[in-house]
Amino acid sequence: MTQHMDVIVVGGGVIGCAAALELARAGLRTVVLDRDPAPAQASVRNGGGVRAQCRNRVERLLAMASIELWQRLLTDTGADIEYRRRGNLRLAFAESTLEALSQEAAEEEADGLRTDVWGRAEVRRRAPYLSDRLVGAKYCATDGHANPILATWAMLEAAVQSGVDHRPGATATAIEVDAGRVRAVRGTAGGEPFRLETPLVVHAAGPWTRELAAPLGVTLPLTPARNAIMVTQAQPPLFDEFVSAHEVGVYVRQAAKGHLHVGGVFTVEDTFDQRVSTDELERLARVVELVPALRRSKVLRSWSGTLDLTPDHLPVIGRPAGIEGYLVAAGFSGHGFCLGPVVGHVIADLALGRPPLVDVSSLSPNRFRPVAG
Amino acid sequence: MAYDVAVIGAGVAGLSAARAAARCGARTVCVDAYPLPGGQYLRQPAGPEAKPSRLQRRGRALADSAIAAGVHWVPGTTVWALSDGVLETIRGDVRETIRTRAVVIAAGTYERVAPFPGWTLPGVMTAGGVQAQLKAYGQAPGSRAVIAGSGPLTLVVAGTLAAHGVRVAAVLESGRPVRRGLAAPLSTVAAMAGQPARLAEATRHLAVLARRGVRPRTGWGVVRAHGTSGVEAVTIARFSPSGTPLPDTGKVVPCDLVGVHNGLRPATELYQLVGAELVRRPSLGGWVPIRTETFQTTVDGVFAAGDGAGIGGATLAAVEGEIAGRAAAAHALDRPVTVTRGQRRRLANARRFQALYARCYPPGPGLSTLADPDTVLCRCESVTHQQLLAAVERGATTHAAVKSLTRCGMGNCQGAVCSPVISDLLGDTAAGSPAARPPLHPLPLAALIEEHT
């Protein structure tokens, strides 16, 4: 049986749900197809960072807008997503790192993002739990962290409240294009095939976006990669900030129930395998170089998610050339959770021909196309 | 340290596997979480003062013969990660990495418990927990006991308590095992005829109880525990043939110790870590590894034996362990493996009993059946029945989704008790088994930093 919808969102993660929410609010009959029976992938398997500082410029502008939209979602829905807006700390162990952070602070200031650069003494005073080997840190008070599971469910439920037809367990298997225009999405649900006619598809299926886009002649350079996170036993409150150090390659936050979540900026590439190796746990254990007291803690468990890396580690947002009615939002390279609300907004803007909330032309999928000649 | 064969678990299956592997000439290590060998069934007394029982003497003899065969027995040591021939272990704060060519997983089971209102009161334990205390210390953790649930262990524990001088107020089996056994009398007789030791054991426990005027009741169970700082009484009720309590049949029985037990389920975490495929077999206790006839899992060089690969009892565990140990040695030493005629016969015999057990004690109606809305089902994270139902209502239809929304199973025990409750609640194999990732047990973070051998 064929049904007709105004827009079909392929992918029920935070990006897909945010896009669906905005599209439904604009009055479009919107379907979300999620091959998982419930949110299951990177949207609910990430570090929960909600930050604008220390980003590439376009991501910074997106994140600043997204953080406002997260606030609005929470105000609108009353959902508790364990959002702690109590700062993000990027640490510096070397003077050269601190210099680079200072330079970045000036650029952020120019974009209206207030950050503070702390020297050694200020780190000691403001964050005595940190290693005394630090030479400084950059602090952004308006950043924070949240529970990505509760946040993704809140986004999903807000979308459903706004009239989105959410179809868990429905796997899209093909996007039909005819004469350069999107016509329909085919798939299976509960063992039964379906076909939904639509003039508009938003494709936000994380690392799985690549395989469904390829038959359309759209080559997306997305590499699946595993990102592991380990969790300590619950502890009394230690700190509120989301803390990270690229020199060590780890980040840490204390979640609402007192557990420390430790993640890494490294990934295991080219895999959909979500088992966590001892090697990854050992790399994450370097968190004691940031917060020495954690040496006495116990690791309770770990988990991992599958990211979609792009060559430049920036997302792909926009319209692939040559196909009317096809929008892609993927390749978030581990930055998708925080950006969910704004990307949803921008996708809706592009779909409806509105001026986009943030200019994302530099993130176009066409940036990867080989240059002719 | 490097070995040909590493056996995880020193219960009946593990010791049998380790001994068999060592006798084949394989350098064999047997890693066990407990300080003394024997696992649950052959658990040894904790101190020298206790007089060992016949089972305990058997366990000691099995362990001694394994060690005599050359097995390196590593007690008090937990395996917290397993992959590609590497066991990561921890003993206290000391980490050791063991490399091996083949692995036999004989890690045993967890007890299934159907939570009821009051089950978290001190004095309410698993029947297996009561039995473990009796075996290790020769002492009961109470003076007036009610043992309830389903499975032959309830009878064993009640008999052992009575023999230790504890007043047994009630022994309740919620199923109808005798009726089910008699429904197919020929195969029941055939299965029991091969198990003279079991018949003798059951008769002994029944006799001990009978001398004290205790008659086990079938079709009854505990539905509520009462008390303030500890259990003071329970309400018991008749159960329907489908395993649910019948209204207006309740009676209050005073007691200070309750042992509950709703069968066993294999511990599957190690299979999941190593990537061995599982299949759901409720008659074998839940999720079990897919195995070849020499008990290799779907992962090359990884074998599984005993109750931890499918509930079947000690006789089956012994012969499975023996075959798996030989097969693991053959794999490690690159030799062909043979199963002897005697092993086949013992296997067939033990499997008849396994089938009888499965027939007499079918899986009940679900572990959350007895819980009130506000009964805590996950003790570590204080998650109530109602919270779990609300998550399912929200659309959390998978094990992972329920766990992530409610925190049920995220605590220190990592779902040992509550994860089958979630499985039963979702009631569908498509809901998936709970994921397992390292560390399997709380691990000192320092163990991931310090240089280790």
Short mmCIF file of C-alpha atoms in Angstrom, two decimals, chain A residues 11-21 32 34 36 38-50 70 73-74 77 79-83 146-161 166 204 253 336-341, chain B residues 394 401 404-405:
data_model
loop_
_atom_site.label_atom_id
_atom_site.label_comp_id
_atom_site.label_asym_id
_atom_site.label_seq_id
_atom_site.Cartn_x
_atom_site.Cartn_y
_atom_site.Cartn_z
CA GLY A 11 16.84 8.21 10.87
CA GLY A 12 15.27 8.61 14.31
CA GLY A 13 18.21 9.98 16.24
CA VAL A 14 18.43 13.42 17.76
CA ILE A 15 19.10 15.05 14.36
CA GLY A 16 16.22 13.29 12.60
CA CYS A 17 13.79 13.96 15.42
CA ALA A 18 14.83 17.62 15.65
CA ALA A 19 14.32 18.05 11.91
CA ALA A 20 10.95 16.31 12.08
CA LEU A 21 9.89 18.52 14.98
CA VAL A 32 10.28 9.53 10.91
CA ASP A 34 13.88 4.48 12.45
CA ASP A 36 15.76 0.54 15.55
CA ALA A 38 13.81 2.70 20.06
CA PRO A 39 16.60 5.30 19.99
CA ALA A 40 19.69 3.12 20.03
CA GLN A 41 22.66 4.64 18.24
CA ALA A 42 25.08 7.54 18.67
CA SER A 43 22.38 9.96 19.87
CA VAL A 44 22.00 7.91 23.06
CA ARG A 45 25.63 6.75 23.13
CA ASN A 46 27.76 9.85 23.48
CA GLY A 47 29.47 11.96 26.10
CA GLY A 48 26.59 14.37 26.58
CA GLY A 49 28.64 17.51 26.01
CA VAL A 50 26.66 20.67 25.20
CA TRP A 70 17.87 23.27 23.86
CA LEU A 73 12.83 22.81 24.18
CA LEU A 74 13.18 22.31 27.92
CA THR A 77 8.25 20.55 27.27
CA ALA A 79 11.45 17.60 30.24
CA ASP A 80 14.24 16.77 32.67
CA ILE A 81 17.31 15.83 30.67
CA GLU A 82 19.75 16.36 33.56
CA TYR A 83 21.07 19.46 31.83
CA ALA A 146 23.20 16.68 29.68
CA ASN A 147 22.01 13.10 29.68
CA PRO A 148 21.93 12.25 25.97
CA ILE A 149 19.48 9.39 26.44
CA LEU A 150 16.87 11.51 28.18
CA ALA A 151 17.55 14.39 25.79
CA THR A 152 17.04 12.28 22.67
CA TRP A 153 13.84 10.82 24.05
CA ALA A 154 12.65 14.32 24.96
CA MET A 155 13.29 15.45 21.38
CA LEU A 156 11.51 12.39 20.01
CA GLU A 157 8.52 12.93 22.26
CA ALA A 158 8.36 16.64 21.41
CA ALA A 159 8.29 15.64 17.74
CA VAL A 160 5.48 13.14 18.32
CA GLN A 161 3.58 15.76 20.35
CA HIS A 166 7.22 8.17 14.34
CA ALA A 204 19.89 11.67 8.89
CA ARG A 253 31.89 14.78 33.32
CA GLY A 336 25.95 15.74 16.64
CA PHE A 337 24.30 15.57 20.02
CA CYS A 338 24.75 19.22 20.99
CA LEU A 339 23.95 20.38 17.47
CA GLY A 340 20.69 18.43 17.14
CA PRO A 341 18.18 21.24 17.67
CA ARG B 394 6.96 5.33 26.43
CA ALA B 401 16.18 1.04 25.84
CA SER B 404 19.00 3.30 29.48
CA LEU B 405 15.77 5.09 30.35
#
